[in-house]
Amino acid sequence: MEQDREKIKQTVRKCTDRLGFVTEEQVQSMVERLATMKDMKTVVDSLALNIEKFFGTEEQKADFEASMQDILELSGGAYSSVKEIMAQVQSNKAQNYTPRKYISRR
């Protein structure tokens, strides 16, 4: 798992360096959390979901695409394309979304 940890760390650094505002402490925290996940597919899903949240503007599109390509390389064959990763990210977001229930007072 140590070899996987190093690959995860390198990929997280590449992705977060493009953002510019992520601290070393945040990088270490993310690496520690990802390195304890059950398999590389789960790592890729989690990292892609986190990175997708940060790249929101049109100016960041190239950096986002480069980051997703790095994540695809990390997947080690678990995914065949960035499009496939993003489809999984969207599915995960949809499954975790819970609409608020408002209680009406009478």
Coordinates of N, CA and C in Angstrom, one line a residue:
M1 N 0.8 -1.2 0.0 CA 0.0 0.0 0.0 C 0.9 1.3 0.0
E2 N 2.1 1.1 0.4 CA 3.0 2.3 0.5 C 3.2 2.9 -0.9
Q3 N 3.3 2.0 -1.9 CA 3.5 2.5 -3.3 C 2.2 3.2 -3.8
D4 N 1.1 2.7 -3.4 CA -0.2 3.4 -3.7 C -0.3 4.7 -3.0
R5 N 0.2 4.8 -1.8 CA 0.2 6.0 -1.0 C 1.0 7.1 -1.7
E6 N 2.1 6.7 -2.3 CA 3.0 7.6 -3.0 C 2.3 8.1 -4.3
K7 N 1.7 7.2 -5.0 CA 1.0 7.6 -6.2 C -0.2 8.5 -5.9
I8 N -0.9 8.2 -4.8 CA -2.0 9.1 -4.4 C -1.4 10.5 -4.0
K9 N -0.4 10.5 -3.3 CA 0.2 11.8 -2.8 C 0.7 12.6 -4.0
Q10 N 1.3 12.0 -5.0 CA 1.7 12.7 -6.2 C 0.5 13.3 -7.0
T11 N -0.5 12.5 -7.1 CA -1.7 13.0 -7.9 C -2.4 14.1 -7.1
V12 N -2.5 13.9 -5.8 CA -3.2 15.0 -5.0 C -2.4 16.3 -5.2
R13 N -1.0 16.2 -5.1 CA -0.2 17.4 -5.2 C -0.4 18.1 -6.6
K14 N -0.4 17.3 -7.7 CA -0.6 17.8 -9.0 C -1.9 18.6 -9.1
C15 N -2.9 17.9 -8.6 CA -4.3 18.6 -8.7 C -4.4 19.8 -7.8
T16 N -3.9 19.8 -6.6 CA -4.0 20.9 -5.7 C -3.0 22.0 -6.1
D17 N -1.9 21.7 -6.7 CA -1.0 22.8 -7.1 C -1.7 23.7 -8.2
R18 N -2.5 23.1 -9.0 CA -3.2 23.9 -10.0 C -4.2 24.9 -9.3
L19 N -4.7 24.5 -8.1 CA -5.6 25.4 -7.4 C -4.9 26.6 -6.8
G20 N -3.7 26.3 -6.2 CA -2.9 27.4 -5.7 C -3.2 27.8 -4.2
F21 N -4.4 27.5 -3.7 CA -4.7 27.9 -2.4 C -4.8 26.8 -1.3
V22 N -4.4 25.6 -1.7 CA -4.4 24.5 -0.8 C -3.1 24.4 0.0
T23 N -3.3 24.3 1.4 CA -2.1 24.3 2.2 C -1.5 22.8 2.3
E24 N -0.3 22.8 2.7 CA 0.4 21.5 2.9 C -0.4 20.6 3.9
E25 N -0.9 21.2 4.9 CA -1.6 20.5 5.9 C -2.9 19.8 5.3
Q26 N -3.6 20.6 4.4 CA -4.7 20.0 3.7 C -4.4 18.9 2.8
V27 N -3.2 19.0 2.1 CA -2.8 18.0 1.2 C -2.5 16.7 2.0
Q28 N -1.8 16.8 3.1 CA -1.5 15.7 3.9 C -2.7 15.0 4.5
S29 N -3.7 15.8 4.9 CA -4.9 15.3 5.4 C -5.7 14.5 4.4
M30 N -5.7 15.1 3.1 CA -6.4 14.4 2.0 C -5.7 13.1 1.7
V31 N -4.4 13.1 1.6 CA -3.6 11.9 1.3 C -3.9 10.8 2.4
E32 N -3.8 11.2 3.6 CA -4.1 10.2 4.7 C -5.4 9.6 4.6
R33 N -6.4 10.4 4.3 CA -7.8 9.9 4.2 C -7.9 9.0 3.0
L34 N -7.4 9.4 1.9 CA -7.5 8.6 0.7 C -6.7 7.3 0.8
A35 N -5.6 7.3 1.4 CA -4.7 6.1 1.5 C -5.3 5.0 2.4
T36 N -6.3 5.3 3.1 CA -7.0 4.3 4.0 C -8.2 3.7 3.3
M37 N -8.6 4.1 2.1 CA -9.8 3.6 1.5 C -9.5 2.2 1.0
K38 N -10.6 1.5 0.7 CA -10.5 0.1 0.5 C -9.9 -0.3 -0.8
D39 N -10.0 0.5 -1.9 CA -9.4 0.2 -3.2 C -9.2 1.5 -4.0
M40 N -8.4 1.3 -5.1 CA -8.1 2.5 -5.9 C -9.3 3.1 -6.5
K41 N -10.3 2.4 -6.9 CA -11.5 2.9 -7.5 C -12.2 3.9 -6.5
T42 N -12.3 3.5 -5.2 CA -12.9 4.3 -4.2 C -12.0 5.6 -4.0
V43 N -10.7 5.5 -4.1 CA -9.8 6.6 -4.0 C -10.1 7.6 -5.1
V44 N -10.2 7.1 -6.3 CA -10.4 7.9 -7.5 C -11.8 8.6 -7.4
D45 N -12.8 7.8 -7.0 CA -14.1 8.4 -6.9 C -14.1 9.6 -5.9
S46 N -13.5 9.4 -4.8 CA -13.5 10.5 -3.8 C -12.6 11.7 -4.2
L47 N -11.5 11.4 -4.8 CA -10.6 12.5 -5.2 C -11.3 13.3 -6.3
A48 N -11.9 12.6 -7.3 CA -12.5 13.3 -8.4 C -13.7 14.2 -7.9
L49 N -14.5 13.7 -6.9 CA -15.6 14.4 -6.4 C -15.0 15.7 -5.7
N50 N -14.0 15.6 -4.9 CA -13.4 16.7 -4.2 C -12.8 17.7 -5.2
I51 N -12.1 17.3 -6.2 CA -11.5 18.2 -7.2 C -12.6 18.9 -8.0
E52 N -13.6 18.2 -8.3 CA -14.7 18.7 -9.1 C -15.3 19.9 -8.4
K53 N -15.4 19.9 -7.1 CA -16.0 21.0 -6.3 C -15.2 22.3 -6.4
F54 N -13.9 22.2 -6.5 CA -13.0 23.3 -6.5 C -12.9 24.1 -7.8
F55 N -12.9 23.3 -8.9 CA -12.8 24.0 -10.2 C -14.2 24.4 -10.8
G56 N -14.5 25.6 -10.6 CA -15.9 26.0 -10.9 C -16.0 27.0 -12.1
T57 N -14.9 27.7 -12.4 CA -15.0 28.7 -13.4 C -14.5 28.2 -14.8
E58 N -14.9 28.9 -15.8 CA -14.5 28.6 -17.2 C -13.0 28.7 -17.4
E59 N -12.4 29.7 -16.7 CA -10.9 29.9 -16.8 C -10.2 28.7 -16.2
Q60 N -10.8 28.0 -15.3 CA -10.1 26.8 -14.7 C -10.4 25.5 -15.5
K61 N -11.0 25.6 -16.6 CA -11.4 24.4 -17.3 C -10.2 23.5 -17.7
A62 N -9.1 24.2 -18.2 CA -7.9 23.4 -18.6 C -7.3 22.7 -17.4
D63 N -7.2 23.5 -16.3 CA -6.6 22.9 -15.1 C -7.5 21.7 -14.6
F64 N -8.8 21.9 -14.7 CA -9.7 20.8 -14.2 C -9.5 19.6 -15.1
E65 N -9.4 19.8 -16.4 CA -9.3 18.6 -17.3 C -7.9 17.9 -17.1
A66 N -6.9 18.7 -16.9 CA -5.6 18.1 -16.6 C -5.6 17.3 -15.3
S67 N -6.3 17.9 -14.3 CA -6.4 17.2 -13.0 C -7.2 15.9 -13.2
M68 N -8.2 15.9 -14.0 CA -9.0 14.7 -14.2 C -8.2 13.6 -14.9
Q69 N -7.3 14.1 -15.8 CA -6.4 13.2 -16.6 C -5.4 12.5 -15.6
D70 N -4.9 13.3 -14.6 CA -4.0 12.8 -13.6 C -4.8 11.7 -12.8
I71 N -6.0 12.0 -12.4 CA -6.8 11.1 -11.6 C -7.1 9.8 -12.4
L72 N -7.3 9.9 -13.7 CA -7.5 8.8 -14.6 C -6.3 7.9 -14.6
E73 N -5.1 8.5 -14.6 CA -3.9 7.7 -14.6 C -3.7 7.0 -13.3
L74 N -4.1 7.6 -12.2 CA -4.1 7.0 -10.8 C -5.0 5.8 -10.8
S75 N -6.1 5.8 -11.5 CA -7.1 4.7 -11.4 C -6.5 3.3 -11.7
G76 N -5.4 3.3 -12.5 CA -4.8 2.0 -12.8 C -5.7 1.1 -13.6
G77 N -6.6 1.6 -14.4 CA -7.4 0.8 -15.2 C -8.8 0.6 -14.7
A78 N -9.1 1.2 -13.5 CA -10.4 1.1 -12.9 C -11.4 1.8 -13.8
Y79 N -11.0 2.9 -14.4 CA -11.8 3.6 -15.4 C -11.1 3.7 -16.7
S80 N -11.8 3.8 -17.8 CA -11.2 3.9 -19.1 C -11.2 5.3 -19.7
S81 N -11.9 6.2 -19.0 CA -11.9 7.6 -19.5 C -12.3 8.6 -18.4
V82 N -12.0 9.8 -18.7 CA -12.4 10.9 -17.7 C -13.9 11.0 -17.7
K83 N -14.5 10.8 -18.9 CA -16.0 10.8 -19.0 C -16.6 9.8 -18.1
E84 N -16.0 8.6 -18.0 CA -16.5 7.6 -17.1 C -16.4 8.0 -15.7
I85 N -15.3 8.6 -15.3 CA -15.1 9.0 -13.9 C -16.2 10.1 -13.6
M86 N -16.4 11.0 -14.5 CA -17.3 12.1 -14.2 C -18.7 11.6 -14.1
A87 N -19.1 10.6 -14.9 CA -20.4 10.0 -14.8 C -20.6 9.4 -13.4
Q88 N -19.5 8.7 -12.9 CA -19.6 8.2 -11.5 C -19.7 9.3 -10.5
V89 N -19.0 10.4 -10.7 CA -19.0 11.5 -9.7 C -20.5 12.0 -9.7
Q90 N -21.1 12.2 -10.9 CA -22.4 12.7 -10.9 C -23.4 11.7 -10.2
S91 N -23.2 10.5 -10.4 CA -24.0 9.5 -9.8 C -23.9 9.5 -8.3
N92 N -22.7 9.6 -7.8 CA -22.4 9.7 -6.4 C -23.1 10.9 -5.8
K93 N -23.0 12.1 -6.5 CA -23.6 13.3 -6.0 C -25.1 13.1 -5.9
A94 N -25.7 12.5 -6.9 CA -27.1 12.3 -6.9 C -27.6 11.4 -5.8
Q95 N -26.8 10.4 -5.5 CA -27.2 9.4 -4.4 C -27.1 10.0 -3.1
N96 N -26.1 11.0 -2.9 CA -25.9 11.6 -1.6 C -26.8 12.8 -1.4
Y97 N -27.4 13.2 -2.4 CA -28.3 14.4 -2.3 C -29.6 14.1 -1.5
T98 N -29.8 14.8 -0.5 CA -31.0 14.6 0.3 C -31.7 15.9 0.4
P99 N -32.9 16.1 -0.3 CA -33.6 17.4 -0.2 C -34.1 17.6 1.2
R100 N -34.1 18.9 1.6 CA -34.6 19.3 2.9 C -36.1 19.1 2.9
K101 N -36.5 18.7 4.1 CA -37.9 18.5 4.3 C -38.4 19.6 5.2
Y102 N -39.3 20.4 4.7 CA -39.8 21.5 5.5 C -41.1 21.1 6.2
I103 N -41.1 21.4 7.4 CA -42.3 21.1 8.2 C -43.2 22.3 8.2
S104 N -44.4 22.2 7.8 CA -45.3 23.3 7.8 C -46.0 23.4 9.2
R105 N -46.1 24.6 9.6 CA -46.7 24.9 10.9 C -48.2 25.3 10.7
R106 N -49.1 24.8 11.5 CA -50.5 25.1 11.3 C -51.0 25.7 12.6

